Amino acid sequence: MSTSPDFCKDHGGFLLDELISKLSSSSESAIINNPYQSTFVTCNIIAILCFLISSFTGNFSQVDKLWSIVPAMYAWMCVTDARTALMAFLATLWSVRLTYNFYRRGGYDGWPFNIFGGEEDYRWEILRRGTLGGWWTLLTNKFILSVFNLVFISLYQNWLLLYIASPSLVAWSMAMKRTHCDDDKGVETSSSLNAIDRIAALIFLFALCIESTADNQQLRFQNRKRANVVFMHSLHSVSGTGNFASAMKSIAAKATENNKELIDGFCQSGLFAIVRKPNYAAEQLIWISYYFFSVGATWQQNQGTVSWVNWSMGGFILLCLLFQGSGWLTEEISSSKYPTYRDYQRRVPLYMPKITTLWNLRNDNEKGGKVL
């Protein structure tokens, strides 16, 4: 079956000029059920709605509510073969897990009656107040804050969510080229899953397990922390100086002393003893591995060649840059809130484990110290 020469160019979706042509093309003979257009239109509608709703409610976490949902939706809009189906399935696993984690942290409180309510990320309120000082104080101006909400929170973050899912678009392009284009030059792209796809899937699942474990460990710590605060408050309310009251207060003091984390106020055990932000690190690895499905789609079996670079690479690069900024902001807040956090920063790396850190943890475990 012969189609548009533009659609059937050898680069098959990997150069930016073809991306632009797919976004602008309205010819059904050139683009069949074009997900480039449908995902882009959907993305912008969601972005505008997020801005309008957040402006009306004052809750800037509207994008946060959709962060775990829309990439999987975009992936399903691209399904056309085994590879794109696997990508959509993995994106759905990620989506279900992250959506549930957001739900149990209170992100959807008030639903369905107050669908736009729920928890707001505490960092937005800190930025609104200009607590960090410096250039951040500009956001105390309502007009500048509104522009920030439109450009960064609503538009940029939604575009980024489409961009990190864009390897599905590249895989769709290769599937369409294989199905609808005459193969005049004998170039055969990989129609079935290959070694690159399998490695990408394994890394994706590994990172998903790490992220899930880290979130569970953080949630358990926060629950213990809240329970400890309630318990200590109730003990302080115990009146009298009798033996029972003294014994209870002594037991509580010793229990807290034996748990350095509760004293310091932040999680330092489990995966948090290896890196300070294991869930952030795993999230970045998830979308780096997702990109490699688009690489697997370019495998030309009869020539033994593969294109390691394509335009969808920008998605995970920009996501990693976002996490650098987000991680820095969270670190600044934590170091100002917890006196011992600076020492934790010196001992434990942010995202990438250090051999020295792992070695020290091994020695601590051999000595009987419970770190992991």
Coordinates of C-alpha atoms in Angstrom, one line a residue:
M1 CA 0.0 0.0 0.0
S2 CA 1.4 3.3 -1.1
T3 CA 0.9 6.5 1.0
S4 CA 2.3 10.0 1.1
P5 CA 6.0 10.3 0.3
D6 CA 6.4 12.5 3.4
F7 CA 5.0 9.8 5.6
C8 CA 7.2 7.1 4.1
K9 CA 10.5 8.8 4.4
D10 CA 13.2 6.5 5.7
H11 CA 13.6 8.4 9.0
G12 CA 10.0 7.3 9.8
G13 CA 9.2 9.8 12.6
F14 CA 12.7 10.6 14.0
L15 CA 13.4 14.0 12.6
L16 CA 11.7 17.1 13.8
D17 CA 10.4 18.0 10.4
E18 CA 8.3 14.9 10.2
L19 CA 6.9 15.6 13.7
I20 CA 5.8 19.0 12.5
S21 CA 4.3 17.5 9.3
K22 CA 2.3 15.0 11.3
L23 CA 1.0 17.8 13.5
S24 CA 0.0 20.0 10.6
S25 CA -1.2 17.3 8.1
S26 CA -5.0 16.9 7.6
S27 CA -4.7 14.4 4.8
E28 CA -6.2 11.0 5.7
S29 CA -4.1 9.3 3.1
A30 CA -0.9 10.6 4.8
I31 CA -1.9 10.1 8.4
I32 CA -4.2 7.3 9.5
N33 CA -6.0 8.0 12.8
N34 CA -3.2 10.5 13.6
P35 CA -2.4 10.4 17.4
Y36 CA 0.1 13.2 16.9
Q37 CA -2.8 15.6 16.5
S38 CA -5.3 14.0 18.9
T39 CA -2.8 13.8 21.8
F40 CA -1.6 17.4 21.2
V41 CA -5.2 18.8 21.1
T42 CA -6.2 16.8 24.2
C43 CA -3.1 18.0 26.0
N44 CA -3.8 21.7 25.4
I45 CA -7.5 21.3 26.4
I46 CA -6.4 19.8 29.7
A47 CA -3.8 22.5 30.2
I48 CA -6.3 25.3 29.8
L49 CA -8.8 23.6 32.1
C50 CA -6.1 23.1 34.7
F51 CA -5.3 26.9 34.6
L52 CA -9.0 27.9 34.8
I53 CA -9.9 25.6 37.6
S54 CA -6.8 26.4 39.7
S55 CA -7.3 30.1 39.2
F56 CA -11.0 29.7 40.3
T57 CA -10.3 27.4 43.3
G58 CA -6.9 28.7 44.4
N59 CA -5.7 25.1 44.4
F60 CA -2.6 24.8 42.2
S61 CA -2.4 21.0 42.3
Q62 CA -4.8 20.4 39.4
V63 CA -2.0 19.1 37.2
D64 CA -0.8 16.9 40.1
K65 CA -4.2 15.2 40.1
L66 CA -3.7 14.3 36.4
W67 CA 0.0 13.7 36.5
S68 CA -0.4 10.0 36.9
I69 CA -3.3 9.6 34.5
V70 CA -2.7 11.5 31.2
P71 CA 0.6 9.8 30.1
A72 CA -1.1 6.4 30.1
M73 CA -4.0 7.9 28.2
Y74 CA -1.7 9.2 25.6
A75 CA 0.0 5.8 25.3
W76 CA -3.3 4.1 24.7
M77 CA -4.1 6.6 22.0
C78 CA -1.0 5.3 20.1
V79 CA -1.7 1.6 20.3
T80 CA -1.4 -0.1 17.0
D81 CA 0.9 -3.2 17.4
A82 CA 2.5 -5.4 20.1
R83 CA 5.2 -2.8 21.0
T84 CA 2.8 0.1 21.5
A85 CA 0.4 -2.2 23.4
L86 CA 3.2 -3.2 25.8
M87 CA 4.1 0.5 26.3
A88 CA 0.5 1.3 27.1
F89 CA 0.3 -1.6 29.5
L90 CA 3.4 -0.6 31.4
A91 CA 2.3 3.1 31.5
T92 CA -1.0 1.9 33.0
L93 CA 0.8 -0.1 35.7
W94 CA 2.7 3.1 36.5
S95 CA -0.5 5.1 36.4
V96 CA -2.5 2.9 38.7
R97 CA 0.3 2.7 41.3
L98 CA 1.0 6.4 41.3
T99 CA -2.7 7.4 41.3
Y100 CA -3.3 5.1 44.3
N101 CA -0.4 6.7 46.1
F102 CA -1.7 10.2 45.4
Y103 CA -5.1 9.1 46.6
R104 CA -4.0 7.6 49.9
R105 CA -2.0 10.8 50.7
G106 CA -5.2 12.8 50.4
G107 CA -4.8 14.2 46.9
Y108 CA -8.4 13.3 45.9
D109 CA -10.1 14.2 49.2
G110 CA -13.5 15.5 48.6
W111 CA -14.1 13.6 45.4
P112 CA -16.6 13.2 43.8
F113 CA -18.6 16.0 45.4
N114 CA -15.6 18.4 45.5
I115 CA -13.7 17.1 42.4
F116 CA -11.3 20.1 42.3
G117 CA -10.5 20.1 46.0
G118 CA -8.2 17.7 47.8
E119 CA -4.7 18.2 49.1
E120 CA -2.5 20.9 47.5
D121 CA 1.3 20.3 47.2
Y122 CA 2.8 22.2 50.2
R123 CA 5.5 23.6 47.9
W124 CA 3.0 25.8 46.0
E125 CA 1.9 27.6 49.3
I126 CA 5.6 28.1 50.2
L127 CA 6.2 29.7 46.8
R128 CA 3.1 31.9 47.1
R129 CA 4.3 33.2 50.5
G130 CA 7.8 33.9 49.2
T131 CA 9.3 32.0 52.1
L132 CA 12.4 31.0 50.2
G133 CA 13.3 34.7 49.6
G134 CA 15.3 35.9 46.6
W135 CA 13.6 35.9 43.2
W136 CA 10.9 33.6 44.7
T137 CA 9.4 36.7 46.4
L138 CA 8.2 37.8 42.9
L139 CA 5.5 35.1 43.2
T140 CA 3.9 37.1 46.0
N141 CA 2.6 39.4 43.3
K142 CA -0.8 38.0 42.2
F143 CA -0.3 38.9 38.5
I144 CA 3.1 37.3 38.3
L145 CA 1.8 34.3 40.2
S146 CA -1.1 34.0 37.7
V147 CA 1.4 34.1 34.8
F148 CA 3.5 31.4 36.6
N149 CA 0.4 29.3 37.0
L150 CA -0.4 29.6 33.3
V151 CA 3.0 29.2 31.8
F152 CA 4.8 26.7 34.1
I153 CA 2.2 24.9 36.2
S154 CA -0.6 24.5 33.6
L155 CA 1.0 24.6 30.1
Y156 CA 4.6 23.5 30.6
Q157 CA 3.8 20.6 32.9
N158 CA 1.1 19.3 30.7
W159 CA 3.3 19.6 27.6
L160 CA 6.0 17.7 29.5
L161 CA 3.5 14.9 30.4
L162 CA 2.8 14.5 26.6
Y163 CA 6.5 14.7 25.8
I164 CA 7.5 11.9 28.2
A165 CA 4.9 9.7 26.6
S166 CA 6.0 10.7 23.1
P167 CA 8.1 7.5 22.6
S168 CA 4.7 5.9 22.0
L169 CA 4.2 8.3 19.1
V170 CA 7.6 7.3 17.6
A171 CA 6.8 3.6 17.9
W172 CA 3.4 4.4 16.2
S173 CA 5.2 6.1 13.4
M174 CA 7.4 3.1 12.8
A175 CA 4.4 0.7 12.9
M176 CA 2.5 2.8 10.4
K177 CA 5.5 3.0 8.1
R178 CA 5.9 -0.8 8.3
T179 CA 2.2 -1.4 7.6
H180 CA 1.4 1.3 5.0
C181 CA 4.5 2.0 3.1
D182 CA 6.1 0.2 0.1
D183 CA 9.5 -1.1 1.1
D184 CA 11.4 -0.1 -2.1
K185 CA 14.8 -0.2 -0.5
G186 CA 14.6 -3.5 1.4
V187 CA 14.7 -1.8 4.8
E188 CA 12.8 -3.9 7.3
T189 CA 12.1 -2.4 10.7
S190 CA 11.4 -4.6 13.7
S191 CA 7.8 -5.6 13.7
S192 CA 8.0 -7.7 16.9
L193 CA 9.4 -7.1 20.3
N194 CA 13.2 -7.4 20.4
A195 CA 16.1 -7.4 22.9
I196 CA 15.9 -3.6 23.4
D197 CA 12.2 -3.8 24.2
R198 CA 12.7 -6.6 26.7
I199 CA 15.6 -4.8 28.5
A200 CA 13.5 -1.6 28.6
A201 CA 10.5 -3.5 30.1
L202 CA 12.7 -5.1 32.8
I203 CA 14.3 -1.7 33.8
F204 CA 10.8 -0.1 33.8
L205 CA 9.4 -2.8 36.1
F206 CA 12.5 -2.7 38.3
A207 CA 12.2 1.1 38.7
L208 CA 8.5 0.8 39.3
C209 CA 9.2 -1.6 42.2
I210 CA 11.8 0.8 43.7
E211 CA 9.4 3.7 43.5
S212 CA 6.6 1.7 45.1
T213 CA 8.8 0.5 47.9
A214 CA 10.1 4.0 48.6
D215 CA 6.6 5.5 48.7
N216 CA 5.5 2.7 51.1
Q217 CA 8.5 3.3 53.4
Q218 CA 7.9 7.1 53.4
L219 CA 4.2 6.6 54.1
R220 CA 4.9 4.2 57.0
F221 CA 7.3 6.6 58.5
Q222 CA 4.9 9.5 58.3
N223 CA 2.2 7.5 59.9
R224 CA 4.6 6.5 62.8
K225 CA 5.6 10.1 63.1
R226 CA 2.0 11.3 63.4
A227 CA 1.2 8.5 65.8
N228 CA 4.2 9.4 67.9
V229 CA 3.2 13.1 68.1
V230 CA -0.3 12.1 69.3
F231 CA 1.1 9.6 71.8
M232 CA 3.6 12.2 73.2
H233 CA 0.9 14.8 73.4
S234 CA -1.4 12.4 75.4
L235 CA 1.5 11.6 77.8
H236 CA 2.2 15.2 78.5
S237 CA -1.5 15.6 79.4
V238 CA -1.1 12.9 82.1
S239 CA -1.3 14.7 85.4
G240 CA 0.4 14.0 88.6
T241 CA 3.9 12.8 89.6
G242 CA 3.0 9.3 90.7
N243 CA 4.8 6.1 89.8
F244 CA 2.5 5.3 86.8
A245 CA 2.8 8.8 85.2
S246 CA 6.6 8.8 85.7
A247 CA 6.9 5.3 84.3
M248 CA 4.9 6.1 81.2
K249 CA 6.8 9.3 80.4
S250 CA 10.1 7.4 80.9
I251 CA 9.0 4.6 78.5
A252 CA 8.0 7.2 75.9
A253 CA 11.3 9.1 76.2
K254 CA 13.4 5.9 75.8
A255 CA 11.3 4.8 72.8
T256 CA 11.9 8.1 71.1
E257 CA 15.6 8.1 71.9
N258 CA 16.0 4.7 70.3
N259 CA 14.5 5.9 67.1
K260 CA 16.7 8.7 65.6
E261 CA 14.4 9.2 62.7
L262 CA 11.5 10.3 64.9
I263 CA 13.7 12.7 66.7
D264 CA 15.1 14.1 63.4
G265 CA 11.7 14.2 61.8
F266 CA 12.5 12.7 58.4
C267 CA 12.9 9.2 57.0
Q268 CA 16.5 7.9 56.8
S269 CA 16.1 4.1 56.7
G270 CA 15.4 1.6 54.0
L271 CA 16.0 3.0 50.5
F272 CA 16.3 6.5 52.1
A273 CA 19.6 5.3 53.6
I274 CA 20.9 4.8 50.1
V275 CA 19.7 8.0 48.4
R276 CA 17.7 10.9 49.8
K277 CA 15.0 10.8 47.1
P278 CA 14.7 7.1 45.9
N279 CA 11.1 7.7 44.6
Y280 CA 12.3 10.7 42.5
A281 CA 15.3 8.7 41.2
A282 CA 13.0 5.8 40.2
E283 CA 10.6 8.0 38.4
Q284 CA 13.3 9.4 36.2
L285 CA 14.6 5.9 35.5
I286 CA 11.0 4.8 34.5
W287 CA 10.8 7.4 31.7
I288 CA 14.4 6.9 30.6
S289 CA 13.6 3.2 30.1
Y290 CA 10.3 4.1 28.4
Y291 CA 12.3 6.1 25.8
F292 CA 14.2 3.0 24.7
F293 CA 11.0 1.4 23.4
S294 CA 11.2 4.0 20.6
V295 CA 14.8 3.0 20.0
G296 CA 13.7 -0.7 19.8
A297 CA 11.1 0.4 17.1
T298 CA 13.9 1.6 14.8
W299 CA 15.8 -1.8 14.8
Q300 CA 16.3 -2.6 11.2
Q301 CA 16.6 -6.4 11.4
N302 CA 18.0 -7.1 7.9
Q303 CA 20.7 -4.4 8.3
G304 CA 21.5 -4.8 12.0
T305 CA 21.2 -1.1 12.6
V306 CA 19.4 0.9 15.3
S307 CA 18.8 4.7 15.8
W308 CA 19.7 5.5 19.4
V309 CA 18.6 9.2 19.2
N310 CA 15.3 10.6 18.2
W311 CA 13.2 13.7 19.1
S312 CA 11.3 12.0 21.9
M313 CA 14.5 11.8 23.9
G314 CA 13.8 15.4 25.0
G315 CA 10.9 14.2 27.2
F316 CA 13.0 12.3 29.7
I317 CA 15.7 14.9 29.6
L318 CA 13.3 17.7 30.5
L319 CA 11.8 15.5 33.2
C320 CA 15.2 14.9 34.7
L321 CA 15.8 18.7 34.7
L322 CA 12.4 19.3 36.3
F323 CA 13.4 16.8 39.1
Q324 CA 16.7 18.7 39.6
G325 CA 14.7 21.9 40.3
S326 CA 12.0 20.1 42.3
G327 CA 14.6 18.2 44.3
W328 CA 16.5 21.4 45.0
L329 CA 13.3 23.1 46.2
T330 CA 12.3 20.1 48.5
E331 CA 15.9 20.0 49.9
E332 CA 15.9 23.7 50.7
I333 CA 12.5 23.3 52.6
S334 CA 13.7 20.2 54.4
S335 CA 17.1 21.7 55.5
S336 CA 15.3 24.8 56.9
K337 CA 12.7 22.6 58.7
Y338 CA 15.0 19.9 60.2
P339 CA 18.3 20.9 62.0
T340 CA 20.0 17.6 61.2
Y341 CA 19.1 17.5 57.5
R342 CA 22.4 19.1 56.5
D343 CA 24.2 16.1 58.1
Y344 CA 22.0 13.7 56.2
Q345 CA 22.8 15.6 52.9
R346 CA 26.5 15.1 53.6
R347 CA 26.1 11.4 54.3
V348 CA 23.6 10.3 51.7
P349 CA 23.6 11.3 48.0
L350 CA 20.4 12.7 46.3
Y351 CA 19.7 10.4 43.4
M352 CA 22.7 8.3 42.5
P353 CA 23.9 5.8 45.1
K354 CA 27.6 6.0 46.1
I355 CA 29.8 2.9 46.6
T356 CA 31.0 4.4 49.9
T357 CA 27.4 4.8 51.1
L358 CA 26.6 1.2 50.2
W359 CA 29.8 0.0 51.9
N360 CA 29.1 1.9 55.1
L361 CA 25.5 0.4 55.2
R362 CA 27.0 -3.0 54.8
N363 CA 29.3 -2.5 57.7
D364 CA 26.5 -1.1 59.8
N365 CA 24.4 -4.2 59.1
E366 CA 27.2 -6.5 60.0
K367 CA 27.6 -4.7 63.3
G368 CA 23.9 -5.2 64.0
G369 CA 22.7 -1.7 63.2
K370 CA 19.3 -1.7 61.6
V371 CA 19.6 0.6 58.6
L372 CA 17.8 -1.2 55.7

